[in-house]
């Protein structure tokens, strides 16, 4: 891997002065990397656990009921006062076997638990500080119990470990409210402390699947320290996987690296699922909460539905990534009932459909009108798993552009009954029962002859002459403008700069005059311009209310003179520009 080749060069310079323990600076071949990443790529689904002393005041402190794991930074409580919550952390109801059973029955293959969050509190007995589980009335080691339960039940245990530490006196951006610290912060000393704790975590709990770093964004943490830490962790457990938050190349919540200074093995989108994947060979994992908090919050009852969670898992898989779904247990050691109920719901779906998730790779289709697709290709044998969210009302499921002969088609919910298929010019048509086996997502399996052959069908006029240009199919030009997808999102957004633009290429079979309209959401007035060759229409958009409230707005008449391939572009008008969310452009044949 290029990172490591580069790493070995740079590390020969930095290892000697930063490392307090021996550092292995080694390169890795592609096949060694593939071998190390294999379980992660097959797993697709993991449980994130945010658990610490912050679960004591969570949702119950003062008048603001909104705190979670960021309690200390948000309240700016003196550290000496925050430390007192440790004496109330006594999770007597904690049952490691039960938690692992719950994760396993949801279909999860790994668990990532906070060994230390930003408040610096260790959820394990550390020899290097008293600011850990030793200072609570709970005289057990939750990580040890989880390690044992994971081993018994065949899940991988992984540690989330925050690099940023609001409690330690040597963290470089020491907070004013850290009343326990004096002298000058010293990042070398801090790094040595953190490595010491990581050594405890990586030598006392058996093999660990992932080291999940976070809090790397503050200035005192540098690329060189990141490289060194990566190699240190790998020297203690050579097969461990390390996320990209060990280094400095992550860009925002999208979680993927930019620039040359990459460290770590995979990207970490947070609270979002990328609109499309990142291509073969790029590993990533979207971490998301079930409500609005990572750590426990008593008042937060804004739960995502089981349907959303299941479709998120499918969505990640169909784009070649993993889904790391969070729970925030209470200070008594209980996972909230609402979370348990949802995990069970996902588990019920997985019982029937897990074959369409584990060890699959990304969809070969750019877009499917009714849902998602995952695939398994083994030499000449290929299987497509069609995840049908919107079941066809006419009993015919069209797989657009698929050219292969179909050996066998069936429902995962009813594998013994073969479905008939027909290869048509526009794709493969599968005859399906009238009712969907599962209203959330039903899986249709297609065993193909040979590897998938797909003709990406471009945008065409509908039989009635209309032409729809959806956001998802636009080519976007610019630094910030992007396609947003998710629960209630399916639009071009972050259109902050009017010089950035979108365009669509399409086929015209019936030329003529068209009325052009745009489906937009705006909070302030703005104008856009739609152009085709030399023809243009420019129109002011009315204010729709908010960025999620879309209105179709007529822009004017454009003439399309001939048949064939054309491109329509949409630009912002710089005068009086305010950001616009754009869901689609439509051309309707004009009667004028
Ligand atoms: O542990 C959970 C949260 O407590 C933690 N990460 C998840 C897994 C988290 N910490 N901060 N945030 C989430 C949001 C912080 C975002 C920002 Fe930044 C930090 C904005 C600017 C600095 C990261 C770096 C995103 C953009 C740059």
Coordinates of C-alpha atoms and ligand atoms in Angstrom, one line a residue:
X1 CA 0.0 0.0 0.0
X2 CA 1.4 3.4 -1.0
X3 CA 0.8 4.9 2.4
X4 CA 3.0 2.4 4.0
X5 CA 5.7 2.7 1.5
X6 CA 5.7 6.4 2.1
X7 CA 5.4 5.7 5.8
X8 CA 8.6 3.6 5.9
X9 CA 10.5 6.4 4.3
X10 CA 9.3 9.1 6.6
X11 CA 9.3 6.9 9.7
X12 CA 12.9 6.2 9.4
X13 CA 13.2 9.9 10.1
X14 CA 10.6 10.2 12.8
X15 CA 10.6 6.9 14.6
X16 CA 13.8 7.5 16.5
X17 CA 12.7 10.6 18.3
X18 CA 9.0 10.0 18.9
X19 CA 8.7 6.4 19.8
X20 CA 9.1 5.3 23.4
X21 CA 8.8 1.7 22.4
X22 CA 10.1 -0.2 19.4
X23 CA 8.3 0.7 16.2
X24 CA 8.0 -1.7 13.3
X25 CA 8.1 0.4 10.1
X26 CA 7.2 -2.1 7.4
X27 CA 5.7 -2.1 4.0
X28 CA 2.8 -4.4 3.0
X29 CA 1.9 -5.9 -0.3
X30 CA -1.5 -5.7 -1.8
X31 CA -2.2 -9.3 -1.0
X32 CA -1.1 -8.9 2.6
X33 CA -3.4 -5.9 2.9
X34 CA -6.3 -7.8 1.3
X35 CA -5.7 -10.6 3.8
X36 CA -5.7 -8.3 6.7
X37 CA -8.8 -6.5 5.5
X38 CA -10.7 -9.7 4.6
X39 CA -12.9 -10.1 7.7
X40 CA -13.8 -6.4 7.7
X41 CA -14.9 -6.5 4.0
X42 CA -17.0 -9.6 4.7
X43 CA -18.5 -8.3 7.9
X44 CA -20.4 -5.3 6.5
X45 CA -22.2 -4.6 9.9
X46 CA -20.9 -3.7 13.3
X47 CA -22.1 -2.3 16.7
X48 CA -20.7 0.9 18.0
X49 CA -20.9 1.4 21.8
X50 CA -20.4 4.9 23.4
X51 CA -20.2 4.2 27.1
X52 CA -18.5 6.2 29.8
X53 CA -19.0 8.4 32.9
X54 CA -20.9 11.0 30.7
X55 CA -23.8 8.6 30.8
X56 CA -24.3 9.6 34.5
X57 CA -25.4 13.2 33.8
X58 CA -26.6 12.6 30.3
X59 CA -29.9 14.3 29.7
X60 CA -30.3 15.2 33.4
X61 CA -28.0 18.0 34.1
X62 CA -29.2 21.6 34.7
X63 CA -31.7 23.0 32.3
X64 CA -30.0 21.8 29.1
X65 CA -31.2 18.2 28.6
X66 CA -29.2 17.8 25.4
X67 CA -25.8 16.6 26.6
X68 CA -24.2 13.4 25.6
X69 CA -20.6 12.3 25.4
X70 CA -19.5 15.9 24.8
X71 CA -20.8 16.9 28.3
X72 CA -17.5 18.2 29.6
X73 CA -16.7 20.4 26.6
X74 CA -20.3 21.6 26.3
X75 CA -20.8 22.5 30.0
X76 CA -17.2 23.6 30.6
X77 CA -17.5 22.0 34.0
X78 CA -14.3 22.1 36.0
X79 CA -12.6 18.7 35.5
X80 CA -12.4 18.2 39.3
X81 CA -16.2 18.5 39.4
X82 CA -16.7 16.2 36.4
X83 CA -14.5 13.6 38.0
X84 CA -17.1 13.1 40.7
X85 CA -19.5 11.4 38.2
X86 CA -17.1 8.5 38.3
X87 CA -18.3 7.6 41.8
X88 CA -21.9 7.3 40.4
X89 CA -20.8 5.1 37.5
X90 CA -21.9 1.6 38.7
X91 CA -23.3 -0.4 35.9
X92 CA -24.4 -3.4 37.9
X93 CA -26.8 -4.5 35.2
X94 CA -24.1 -4.8 32.6
X95 CA -24.1 -8.2 31.1
X96 CA -21.4 -8.6 28.4
X97 CA -22.8 -11.9 27.1
X98 CA -26.2 -10.3 26.7
X99 CA -24.8 -7.4 24.7
X100 CA -22.8 -9.6 22.4
X101 CA -25.8 -11.9 21.9
X102 CA -27.8 -8.9 21.0
X103 CA -25.2 -7.7 18.4
X104 CA -24.9 -11.2 17.0
X105 CA -28.6 -11.7 16.7
X106 CA -28.8 -8.4 14.8
X107 CA -26.3 -9.9 12.3
X108 CA -23.4 -7.8 13.4
X109 CA -19.9 -9.2 13.2
X110 CA -17.9 -6.8 15.3
X111 CA -18.2 -4.5 18.2
X112 CA -16.4 -1.2 18.6
X113 CA -16.5 0.1 22.2
X114 CA -15.1 3.4 23.6
X115 CA -12.0 2.4 25.6
X116 CA -11.6 6.1 26.1
X117 CA -13.6 9.0 24.7
X118 CA -12.6 12.7 24.6
X119 CA -13.1 13.1 28.3
X120 CA -10.1 10.8 28.8
X121 CA -11.9 8.4 31.1
X122 CA -10.6 4.8 30.6
X123 CA -13.3 2.1 30.6
X124 CA -10.6 -0.4 31.7
X125 CA -8.2 -0.5 34.7
X126 CA -5.1 1.3 33.5
X127 CA -1.9 1.3 35.4
X128 CA -1.1 4.7 34.1
X129 CA -3.9 6.8 35.6
X130 CA -6.6 6.7 38.2
X131 CA -9.0 8.4 35.7
X132 CA -10.5 5.1 34.7
X133 CA -12.9 2.4 35.8
X134 CA -10.7 1.8 38.9
X135 CA -12.1 5.0 40.4
X136 CA -15.7 3.8 40.2
X137 CA -17.7 1.6 42.6
X138 CA -17.8 -1.0 39.7
X139 CA -15.0 -3.3 40.5
X140 CA -15.0 -5.1 37.2
X141 CA -13.3 -4.7 33.8
X142 CA -16.1 -4.3 31.2
X143 CA -13.6 -4.6 28.3
X144 CA -12.3 -7.9 29.7
X145 CA -15.8 -9.2 30.0
X146 CA -16.7 -8.1 26.5
X147 CA -13.5 -9.6 25.1
X148 CA -14.4 -12.9 26.7
X149 CA -18.0 -12.8 25.5
X150 CA -16.9 -11.8 21.9
X151 CA -14.4 -14.7 21.9
X152 CA -17.1 -17.2 23.0
X153 CA -19.6 -16.0 20.5
X154 CA -17.3 -15.4 17.5
X155 CA -17.4 -11.6 17.2
X156 CA -14.4 -9.3 16.8
X157 CA -13.9 -6.8 19.7
X158 CA -12.5 -3.4 18.6
X159 CA -11.6 -0.3 20.5
X160 CA -12.5 3.3 19.9
X161 CA -9.7 5.4 21.5
X162 CA -9.8 9.2 21.4
X163 CA -6.6 10.9 20.6
X164 CA -7.9 14.3 21.9
X165 CA -8.0 14.2 25.7
X166 CA -9.7 17.0 27.7
X167 CA -8.6 15.5 31.0
X168 CA -4.9 14.9 30.5
X169 CA -2.7 17.9 31.4
X170 CA -0.3 17.3 28.5
X171 CA -2.9 17.4 25.7
X172 CA -1.7 20.4 23.6
X173 CA -4.9 22.4 23.6
X174 CA -5.6 22.2 27.3
X175 CA -9.0 23.6 28.2
X176 CA -9.3 26.5 30.6
X177 CA -11.7 24.4 32.7
X178 CA -9.1 21.7 33.3
X179 CA -8.5 22.8 36.8
X180 CA -6.4 19.7 37.6
X181 CA -3.6 20.6 35.3
X182 CA -0.7 23.0 35.7
X183 CA 2.6 23.6 33.9
X184 CA 2.9 23.5 30.2
X185 CA 1.3 20.8 28.1
X186 CA 3.8 18.5 26.5
X187 CA 2.6 16.5 23.5
X188 CA 5.6 14.1 23.6
X189 CA 4.6 13.2 27.2
X190 CA 1.0 12.9 26.2
X191 CA 1.8 10.6 23.2
X192 CA 3.9 8.4 25.5
X193 CA 1.0 8.1 27.9
X194 CA -1.5 7.3 25.1
X195 CA 0.9 4.7 23.7
X196 CA 1.2 3.2 27.2
X197 CA -2.6 2.8 27.4
X198 CA -2.8 1.4 23.9
X199 CA -0.1 -1.2 24.9
X200 CA -2.3 -2.2 27.8
X201 CA -5.3 -2.5 25.5
X202 CA -3.4 -4.4 22.8
X203 CA -1.7 -6.9 25.2
X204 CA -4.3 -7.7 27.8
X205 CA -7.5 -8.4 25.8
X206 CA -6.5 -10.8 23.1
X207 CA -6.6 -10.1 19.4
X208 CA -8.4 -6.8 18.7
X209 CA -10.1 -6.2 15.3
X210 CA -9.9 -2.5 14.9
X211 CA -8.3 0.4 16.6
X212 CA -10.8 3.2 15.9
X213 CA -9.1 6.5 16.6
X214 CA -11.0 9.9 16.8
X215 CA -10.4 13.4 17.9
X216 CA -7.4 13.8 15.6
X217 CA -8.4 17.1 14.2
X218 CA -6.9 19.5 16.8
X219 CA -3.6 21.2 15.9
X220 CA -1.3 19.5 18.3
X221 CA -1.9 16.2 16.6
X222 CA 0.3 16.0 13.5
X223 CA 0.7 13.8 10.5
X224 CA 4.1 12.5 11.8
X225 CA 2.6 11.6 15.1
X226 CA -0.2 9.8 13.2
X227 CA 2.2 7.8 11.1
X228 CA 4.2 6.8 14.2
X229 CA 1.0 5.8 16.1
X230 CA -0.2 3.7 13.2
X231 CA 3.0 1.8 13.1
X232 CA 3.1 1.5 16.8
X233 CA -0.3 -0.1 17.0
X234 CA 0.5 -2.5 14.1
X235 CA 3.8 -3.4 15.8
X236 CA 1.8 -4.6 18.8
X237 CA -0.9 -6.4 16.8
X238 CA 0.3 -6.8 13.1
X239 CA -3.1 -7.9 11.8
X240 CA -5.1 -5.1 13.4
X241 CA -7.0 -2.7 11.3
X242 CA -6.7 1.0 12.0
X243 CA -9.1 3.7 10.8
X244 CA -8.0 6.8 9.0
X245 CA -8.6 9.1 12.0
X246 CA -5.2 8.2 13.2
X247 CA -3.8 10.7 10.7
X248 CA -4.7 14.2 9.5
X249 CA -6.0 13.7 6.0
X250 CA -9.7 13.3 6.8
X251 CA -11.9 15.9 5.3
X252 CA -15.0 16.8 7.3
X253 CA -17.9 14.5 8.1
X254 CA -17.6 12.8 4.7
X255 CA -14.7 11.1 6.5
X256 CA -12.6 10.2 3.5
X257 CA -8.9 11.3 3.0
X258 CA -7.7 14.0 0.7
X259 CA -4.2 14.9 -0.2
X260 CA -1.0 12.8 0.0
X261 CA -0.7 12.5 3.7
X262 CA -2.9 9.5 4.3
X263 CA -2.6 7.2 7.2
X264 CA -4.8 4.3 8.3
X265 CA -6.7 1.6 6.5
X266 CA -10.1 2.9 5.8
X267 CA -12.4 6.0 5.6
X268 CA -14.9 7.0 8.2
X269 CA -18.0 8.9 7.0
X270 CA -19.8 10.0 10.1
X271 CA -23.7 10.4 10.3
X272 CA -23.8 10.1 6.5
X273 CA -23.8 7.5 3.8
X274 CA -21.9 8.6 0.7
X275 CA -24.1 9.3 -2.4
X276 CA -22.1 6.7 -4.3
X277 CA -19.2 4.6 -3.2
X278 CA -15.5 5.3 -3.7
X279 CA -14.7 2.6 -6.2
X280 CA -13.1 -0.9 -5.8
X281 CA -10.3 -1.1 -3.4
X282 CA -11.4 1.8 -1.2
X283 CA -12.6 0.6 2.2
X284 CA -14.9 2.6 4.3
X285 CA -17.5 2.4 7.1
X286 CA -20.3 4.8 7.9
X287 CA -20.9 5.2 11.6
X288 CA -24.3 6.4 12.6
X289 CA -26.5 6.9 15.7
X290 CA -30.0 5.5 16.1
X291 CA -31.2 8.7 17.7
X292 CA -29.4 12.1 17.9
X293 CA -26.7 11.1 20.4
X294 CA -23.8 8.8 20.6
X295 CA -23.6 8.6 24.4
X296 CA -26.8 7.8 26.4
X297 CA -29.3 10.7 26.6
X298 CA -32.4 10.1 28.6
X299 CA -34.5 12.7 26.7
X300 CA -33.6 11.8 23.2
X301 CA -36.4 9.8 21.8
X302 CA -35.9 10.7 18.2
X303 CA -35.3 7.2 17.0
X304 CA -34.8 6.1 13.4
X305 CA -37.2 3.4 12.3
X306 CA -36.1 -0.2 11.8
X307 CA -36.9 0.4 8.2
X308 CA -34.3 3.2 7.9
X309 CA -31.7 1.2 9.7
X310 CA -32.2 -1.9 7.5
X311 CA -32.1 0.3 4.3
X312 CA -29.0 2.1 5.6
X313 CA -27.2 -1.3 6.0
X314 CA -28.3 -2.3 2.5
X315 CA -27.3 1.1 1.1
X316 CA -23.8 0.9 2.6
X317 CA -23.3 -2.6 1.3
X318 CA -24.5 -1.7 -2.2
X319 CA -21.8 1.0 -2.2
X320 CA -19.0 -1.2 -1.0
X321 CA -18.9 0.0 2.6
X322 CA -19.7 -1.1 6.2
X323 CA -22.4 0.2 8.5
X324 CA -21.4 0.8 12.2
X325 CA -24.5 1.4 14.1
X326 CA -24.4 3.0 17.6
X327 CA -25.9 2.4 21.0
X328 CA -25.4 4.5 24.1
X329 CA -25.9 2.3 27.3
X330 CA -26.9 3.8 30.6
X331 CA -24.7 4.2 33.6
X332 CA -26.5 1.2 35.0
X333 CA -25.2 -0.9 32.1
X334 CA -28.3 -1.2 30.0
X335 CA -28.8 -0.7 26.3
X336 CA -31.9 1.4 25.9
X337 CA -35.0 -0.6 25.1
X338 CA -35.7 1.4 21.9
X339 CA -32.3 0.4 20.6
X340 CA -32.8 -3.3 21.6
X341 CA -36.1 -3.3 19.8
X342 CA -34.6 -1.9 16.6
X343 CA -31.6 -4.3 16.7
X344 CA -34.1 -7.2 16.9
X345 CA -36.0 -5.8 13.9
X346 CA -32.8 -5.7 11.9
X347 CA -32.0 -9.2 13.1
X348 CA -35.3 -10.5 11.8
X349 CA -34.6 -9.1 8.4
X350 CA -31.1 -10.5 8.5
X351 CA -32.3 -14.0 9.3
X352 CA -33.8 -14.1 5.8
X353 CA -31.5 -11.8 3.9
X354 CA -28.0 -11.9 5.4
X355 CA -26.6 -13.8 2.4
X356 CA -27.3 -10.6 0.4
X357 CA -25.1 -8.5 2.8
X358 CA -22.1 -10.5 4.0
X359 CA -19.1 -10.7 1.7
X360 CA -20.9 -8.9 -1.1
X361 CA -19.3 -6.2 -3.2
X362 CA -20.7 -2.9 -4.6
X363 CA -23.6 -2.7 -7.0
X364 CA -22.6 -2.8 -10.7
X365 CA -25.5 -0.4 -11.5
X366 CA -25.2 3.3 -11.2
X367 CA -28.8 3.6 -10.1
X368 CA -31.8 1.4 -9.8
X369 CA -35.3 3.0 -9.7
X370 CA -36.6 0.5 -7.1
X371 CA -33.8 -0.1 -4.7
X372 CA -30.2 -1.3 -4.4
X373 CA -28.0 -4.2 -5.6
X374 CA -25.1 -6.1 -4.1
X375 CA -23.1 -8.8 -5.9
X376 CA -20.8 -11.8 -5.4
X377 CA -18.5 -12.7 -8.2
X378 CA -16.5 -15.9 -8.0
X379 CA -14.6 -16.4 -11.2
X380 CA -17.2 -17.2 -13.9
X381 CA -20.0 -17.4 -11.3
X382 CA -21.8 -14.2 -10.5
X383 CA -24.8 -13.6 -8.2
X384 CA -26.8 -10.3 -8.1
X385 CA -28.8 -9.6 -5.0
X386 CA -31.6 -7.2 -5.9
X387 CA -32.8 -5.3 -2.8
X388 CA -36.3 -4.2 -3.8
X389 CA -37.5 -1.3 -1.6
X390 CA -40.4 -0.5 -4.0
X391 CA -42.1 -3.6 -5.1
X392 CA -43.5 -3.5 -8.7
X393 CA -47.2 -3.2 -8.9
X394 CA -47.4 -5.0 -12.2
X395 CA -45.5 -8.1 -11.1
X396 CA -42.5 -7.4 -13.4
X397 CA -39.2 -6.2 -12.0
X398 CA -37.1 -4.6 -14.7
X399 CA -33.3 -4.8 -14.1
X400 CA -32.3 -2.0 -16.5
X401 CA -29.4 -2.6 -18.8
X402 CA -28.6 -6.2 -17.6
X403 CA -27.4 -8.2 -20.6
X404 CA -26.6 -11.6 -19.0
X405 CA -28.5 -14.8 -19.5
X406 CA -30.0 -15.8 -16.2
X407 CA -29.4 -19.3 -14.9
X408 CA -31.7 -19.0 -12.0
X409 CA -33.8 -16.4 -10.2
X410 CA -35.5 -16.7 -6.9
X411 CA -36.5 -14.8 -3.7
X412 CA -34.3 -15.2 -0.6
X413 CA -37.6 -15.5 1.3
X414 CA -38.7 -18.5 -0.9
X415 CA -35.6 -20.0 -2.5
X416 CA -37.2 -23.2 -3.7
X417 CA -39.6 -21.5 -6.0
X418 CA -37.9 -20.4 -9.3
X419 CA -39.0 -17.0 -10.8
X420 CA -39.2 -16.7 -14.6
X421 CA -37.0 -14.2 -16.3
X422 CA -37.0 -12.7 -19.8
X423 CA -34.1 -10.8 -21.5
X424 CA -35.5 -7.8 -23.2
X425 CA -33.7 -5.0 -25.1
X426 CA -34.1 -2.7 -22.1
X427 CA -32.8 -5.3 -19.6
X428 CA -33.9 -8.4 -17.7
X429 CA -37.5 -8.6 -16.6
X430 CA -38.2 -10.8 -13.6
X431 CA -41.7 -12.1 -12.9
X432 CA -42.4 -11.7 -9.2
X433 CA -45.3 -12.5 -6.9
X434 CA -47.9 -9.8 -6.5
X435 CA -47.1 -9.0 -2.9
X436 CA -43.6 -8.1 -1.6
X437 CA -42.3 -10.7 0.8
X438 CA -41.0 -7.9 3.0
X439 CA -42.3 -4.3 2.9
X440 CA -38.9 -3.0 4.0
X441 CA -36.7 -4.8 1.4
X442 CA -37.2 -8.1 -0.4
X443 CA -34.2 -9.8 -2.0
X444 CA -34.4 -11.2 -5.5
X445 CA -31.4 -13.4 -6.3
X446 CA -30.2 -13.7 -9.9
X447 CA -27.6 -16.3 -10.8
X448 CA -25.9 -15.0 -13.9
X449 CA -24.1 -16.7 -16.7
X450 CA -20.7 -15.1 -16.6
X451 CA -19.7 -11.9 -14.9
X452 CA -22.2 -9.1 -14.9
X453 CA -22.6 -7.3 -18.2
X454 CA -24.4 -4.1 -17.9
X455 CA -25.2 -1.4 -20.5
X456 CA -25.4 1.8 -18.6
X457 CA -28.6 3.2 -20.0
X458 CA -28.3 7.0 -20.4
X459 CA -31.1 9.4 -19.9
X460 CA -33.8 9.4 -22.6
X461 CA -37.1 11.0 -23.4
X462 CA -40.1 9.3 -22.0
X463 CA -42.7 8.0 -24.5
X464 CA -44.8 11.1 -23.9
X465 CA -41.8 13.3 -24.9
X466 CA -41.0 14.5 -21.4
X467 CA -37.4 14.4 -20.1
X468 CA -36.5 14.2 -16.4
X469 CA -33.0 15.0 -15.3
X470 CA -32.7 13.9 -11.6
X471 CA -30.0 15.2 -9.2
X472 CA -28.5 11.8 -8.8
X473 CA -27.5 11.6 -12.5
X474 CA -26.0 15.1 -12.8
X475 CA -22.3 15.7 -13.5
X476 CA -21.2 18.2 -10.9
X477 CA -18.5 20.7 -11.4
X478 CA -16.9 22.5 -8.5
X479 CA -15.3 22.0 -5.1
X480 CA -18.3 22.3 -2.8
X481 CA -21.4 21.4 -4.8
X482 CA -22.5 17.8 -4.1
X483 CA -25.2 15.3 -4.4
X484 CA -26.9 14.8 -1.1
X485 CA -28.7 11.5 -0.3
X486 CA -30.3 10.1 2.8
X487 CA -33.5 9.9 4.7
X488 CA -35.2 12.9 3.1
X489 CA -32.5 14.0 0.7
X490 CA -32.1 13.4 -3.0
X491 CA -30.8 16.7 -4.4
X492 CA -27.8 18.7 -5.4
X493 CA -26.8 20.8 -2.4
X494 CA -23.8 22.8 -1.0
X495 CA -24.2 25.0 -4.0
X496 CA -22.6 27.8 -2.2
X497 CA -20.7 29.2 -5.1
X498 CA -22.8 30.2 -8.2
X499 CA -19.8 29.6 -10.5
X500 CA -20.1 25.9 -9.7
X501 CA -22.5 24.0 -11.9
X502 CA -24.3 20.8 -12.9
X503 CA -24.9 19.3 -16.2
X504 CA -26.7 16.3 -17.7
X505 CA -26.1 14.4 -21.0
X506 CA -29.1 12.8 -22.6
X507 CA -30.6 11.5 -25.9
X508 CA -33.3 13.4 -27.8
X509 CA -35.5 11.3 -30.1
X510 CA -38.2 13.9 -30.5
X511 CA -37.0 17.4 -30.8
X512 CA -39.1 20.5 -30.5
X513 CA -39.9 23.3 -28.0
X514 CA -39.9 22.4 -24.3
X515 CA -41.0 24.1 -21.2
X516 CA -38.1 23.9 -18.7
X517 CA -38.8 23.6 -15.0
X518 CA -36.7 23.0 -11.9
X519 CA -37.6 21.4 -8.6
X520 CA -35.8 23.6 -6.1
X521 CA -35.7 24.5 -2.4
X522 CA -34.5 27.9 -1.3
X523 CA -34.5 30.1 1.8
X524 CA -33.7 33.3 0.0
X525 CA -34.1 34.7 -3.5
X526 CA -31.7 33.5 -6.2
X527 CA -31.7 33.0 -9.9
X528 CA -30.5 30.1 -12.0
X529 CA -29.7 29.8 -15.7
X530 CA -30.3 26.7 -17.8
X531 CA -28.5 26.4 -21.1
X532 CA -28.5 24.1 -24.1
X533 CA -25.9 25.0 -26.7
X534 CA -26.5 28.7 -27.3
X535 CA -30.1 28.7 -26.1
X536 CA -30.6 29.8 -22.5
X537 CA -33.4 30.5 -20.0
X538 CA -32.8 32.5 -16.9
X539 CA -35.3 32.8 -14.1
X540 CA -35.6 34.1 -10.5
X541 CA -36.6 31.4 -8.0
X542 CA -39.3 32.1 -5.4
X543 CA -38.4 31.4 -1.8
X544 CA -39.7 27.9 -1.0
X545 CA -39.3 28.1 2.8
X546 CA -36.5 25.8 3.8
X547 CA -33.8 23.6 2.2
X548 CA -35.9 20.5 2.5
X549 CA -39.1 22.0 1.0
X550 CA -39.1 21.6 -2.8
X551 CA -41.2 23.4 -5.4
X552 CA -41.3 23.0 -9.1
X553 CA -40.7 26.3 -10.8
X554 CA -41.2 27.1 -14.5
X555 CA -38.1 28.7 -16.0
X556 CA -39.1 29.3 -19.7
X557 CA -39.1 27.7 -23.1
X558 CA -36.1 26.1 -24.8
X559 CA -35.9 24.8 -28.3
X560 CA -34.2 21.6 -29.0
X561 CA -33.5 21.6 -32.7
X562 CA -32.4 18.1 -33.6
X563 CA -32.2 14.5 -32.4
X564 CA -29.1 13.0 -30.8
X565 CA -26.9 13.5 -27.7
X566 CA -27.1 16.8 -26.0
X567 CA -26.1 18.4 -22.7
X568 CA -28.0 20.8 -20.5
X569 CA -26.1 22.9 -18.0
X570 CA -27.5 24.6 -14.9
X571 CA -25.5 27.6 -13.5
X572 CA -26.1 30.0 -10.6
X573 CA -26.5 33.6 -11.4
X574 CA -23.8 35.5 -9.3
X575 CA -25.9 38.6 -8.7
X576 CA -27.8 38.2 -5.5
X577 CA -26.9 34.5 -5.2
X578 CA -28.1 32.4 -2.3
X579 CA -27.6 28.7 -2.1
X580 CA -30.2 26.6 -3.9
X581 CA -31.0 22.9 -3.4
X582 CA -31.9 21.4 -6.8
X583 CA -33.8 18.1 -7.0
X584 CA -34.4 17.9 -10.8
X585 CA -34.8 19.6 -14.1
X586 CA -37.7 18.7 -16.3
X587 CA -38.5 19.3 -20.0
X588 CA -42.1 19.1 -21.1
X589 CA -43.0 19.3 -24.8
X590 CA -44.5 22.8 -25.2
X591 CA -47.8 23.3 -27.0
X592 CA -46.9 26.9 -27.9
Ligands
LIG1 O1 -17.6 9.7 19.1 C1 -18.6 10.3 18.4 C2 -18.6 11.8 18.6 O2 -18.5 12.2 19.9 C3 -17.3 12.2 17.8 N1 -17.2 11.2 16.7 C4 -18.3 10.3 16.9 C5 -17.9 8.9 16.4 C6 -17.4 13.5 17.3 N2 -16.6 14.4 17.7 N3 -16.9 15.5 17.1 N4 -17.8 15.3 16.2 C7 -18.2 14.1 16.3 C8 -18.2 16.4 15.4 C9 -17.1 17.2 15.2 C10 -16.8 17.8 14.0 C11 -15.8 18.7 13.8 FE1 -14.4 18.6 12.4 C12 -14.5 18.7 14.4 C13 -15.9 19.8 13.0 C14 -14.6 20.5 13.0 C15 -13.8 19.8 13.9 C16 -14.0 16.7 11.9 C17 -12.9 17.5 11.6 C18 -15.0 17.2 11.1 C19 -14.5 18.3 10.4 C20 -13.2 18.4 10.7

